[in-house]
XYZ file of C-alpha atoms in Angstrom:
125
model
C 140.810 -180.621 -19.432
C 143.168 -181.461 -22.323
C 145.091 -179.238 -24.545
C 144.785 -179.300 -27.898
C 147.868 -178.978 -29.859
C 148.595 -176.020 -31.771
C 150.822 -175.306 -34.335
C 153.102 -172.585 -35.848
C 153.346 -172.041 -38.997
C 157.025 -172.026 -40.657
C 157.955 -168.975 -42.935
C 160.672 -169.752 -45.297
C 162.183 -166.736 -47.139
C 162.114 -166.766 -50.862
C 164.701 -165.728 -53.147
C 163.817 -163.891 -56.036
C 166.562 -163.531 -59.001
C 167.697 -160.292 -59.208
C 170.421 -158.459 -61.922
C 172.869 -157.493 -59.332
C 176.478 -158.377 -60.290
C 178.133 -161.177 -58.330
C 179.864 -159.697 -54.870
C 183.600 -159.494 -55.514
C 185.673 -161.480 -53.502
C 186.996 -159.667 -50.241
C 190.880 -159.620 -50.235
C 191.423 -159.522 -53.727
C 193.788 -156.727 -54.311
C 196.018 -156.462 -57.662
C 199.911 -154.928 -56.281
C 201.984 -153.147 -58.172
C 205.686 -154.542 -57.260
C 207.914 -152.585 -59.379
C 207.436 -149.315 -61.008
C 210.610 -147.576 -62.368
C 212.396 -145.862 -65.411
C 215.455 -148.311 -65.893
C 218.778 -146.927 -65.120
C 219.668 -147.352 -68.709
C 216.887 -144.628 -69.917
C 215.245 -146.623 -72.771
C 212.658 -148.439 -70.791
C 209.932 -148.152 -67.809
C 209.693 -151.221 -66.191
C 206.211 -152.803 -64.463
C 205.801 -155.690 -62.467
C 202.689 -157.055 -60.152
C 200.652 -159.726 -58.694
C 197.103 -159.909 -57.348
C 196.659 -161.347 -53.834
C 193.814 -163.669 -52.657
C 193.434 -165.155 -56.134
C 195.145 -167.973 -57.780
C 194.300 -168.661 -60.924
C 195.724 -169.215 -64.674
C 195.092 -167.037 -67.668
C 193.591 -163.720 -66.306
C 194.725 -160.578 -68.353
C 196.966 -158.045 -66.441
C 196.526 -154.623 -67.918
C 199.219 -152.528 -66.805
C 198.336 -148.537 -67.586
C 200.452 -145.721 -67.593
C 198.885 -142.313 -67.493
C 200.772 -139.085 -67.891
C 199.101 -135.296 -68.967
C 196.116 -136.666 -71.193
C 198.251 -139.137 -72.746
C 198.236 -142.842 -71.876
C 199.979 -146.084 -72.650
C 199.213 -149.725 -71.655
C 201.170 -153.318 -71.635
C 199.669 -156.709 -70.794
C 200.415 -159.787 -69.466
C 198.439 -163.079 -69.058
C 198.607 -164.085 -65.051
C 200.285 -167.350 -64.139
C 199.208 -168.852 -60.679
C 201.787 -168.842 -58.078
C 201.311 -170.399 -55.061
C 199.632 -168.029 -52.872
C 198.883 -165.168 -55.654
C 198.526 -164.417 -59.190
C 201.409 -163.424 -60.996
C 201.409 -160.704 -63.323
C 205.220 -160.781 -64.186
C 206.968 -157.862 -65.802
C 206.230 -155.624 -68.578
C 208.411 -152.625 -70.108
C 207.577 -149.766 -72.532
C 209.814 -147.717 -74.208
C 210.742 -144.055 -73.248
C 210.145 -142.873 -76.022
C 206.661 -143.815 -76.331
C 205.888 -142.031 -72.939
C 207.816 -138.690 -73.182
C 209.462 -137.528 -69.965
C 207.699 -136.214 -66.469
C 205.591 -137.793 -63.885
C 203.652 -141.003 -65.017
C 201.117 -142.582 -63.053
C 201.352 -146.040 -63.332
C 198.052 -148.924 -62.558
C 197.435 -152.246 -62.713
C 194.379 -153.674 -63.967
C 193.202 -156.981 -63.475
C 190.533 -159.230 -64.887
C 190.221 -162.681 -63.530
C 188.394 -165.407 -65.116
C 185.045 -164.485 -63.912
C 185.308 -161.385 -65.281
C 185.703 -158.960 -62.007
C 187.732 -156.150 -62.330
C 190.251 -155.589 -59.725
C 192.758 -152.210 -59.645
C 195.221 -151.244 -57.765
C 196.808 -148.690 -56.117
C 198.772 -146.386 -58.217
C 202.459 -145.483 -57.863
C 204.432 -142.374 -59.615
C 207.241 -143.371 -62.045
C 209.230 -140.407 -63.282
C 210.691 -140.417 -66.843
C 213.849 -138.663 -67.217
């Protein structure tokens, strides 16, 4: 008696196109470095990075939040050699008023994700 041969069909998954955003890198996490009222009272200094990116030209939005009022400085990213570099910003005293400020960093990279960080508590004689 011989066997005849049988076969199995293969089922290959389609993808369809859908309108979901692009998944955001994992381990791409803006930093705030610095966040303090300099000791000579005219300025609030900011400084930052993003880690797990390296890239040149992305626009570091650094935002400072304070009882409904807010103010913002930005900075064009530079790569470094692991990171992202945000370098410093500073904005005047007087332009924030004195109390607790929170202060965030903001970054959007070249393929237009959004990455924020953690915020830290500056306070403004």
């Amino acid at each position: 008696m011989s066997q005849t041969p049988t076969t199995t069909p293969t089922v290959r998954p389609t993808t369809q196109p859908t309108n979901d955003p692009e998944p955001v890198p994992a381990g791409v996490e803006p930093v705030l470095v610095i966040a303090a009222a300099d000791e000579g009272g005219e300025t609030v200094s900011a400084s930052g990075y993003v880690a797990g990116l390296v890239e040149d030209g992305g626009a570091c939005h650094f935002v400072f939040e304070a009882n409904g009022k807010q103010a913002a400085a930005d900075s064009v990213g530079i790569p470094d050699v692991r990171t992202t570099s945000c370098g410093l910003v500073q904005v005047p005293i007087d332009g924030l008023g004195s109390g607790s400020w929170k202060i965030t960093l903001e970054y959007t990279a070249l393929d237009a994700n959004l990455y924020t960080s953690l915020s830290e508590t500056v306070t403004v004689p």
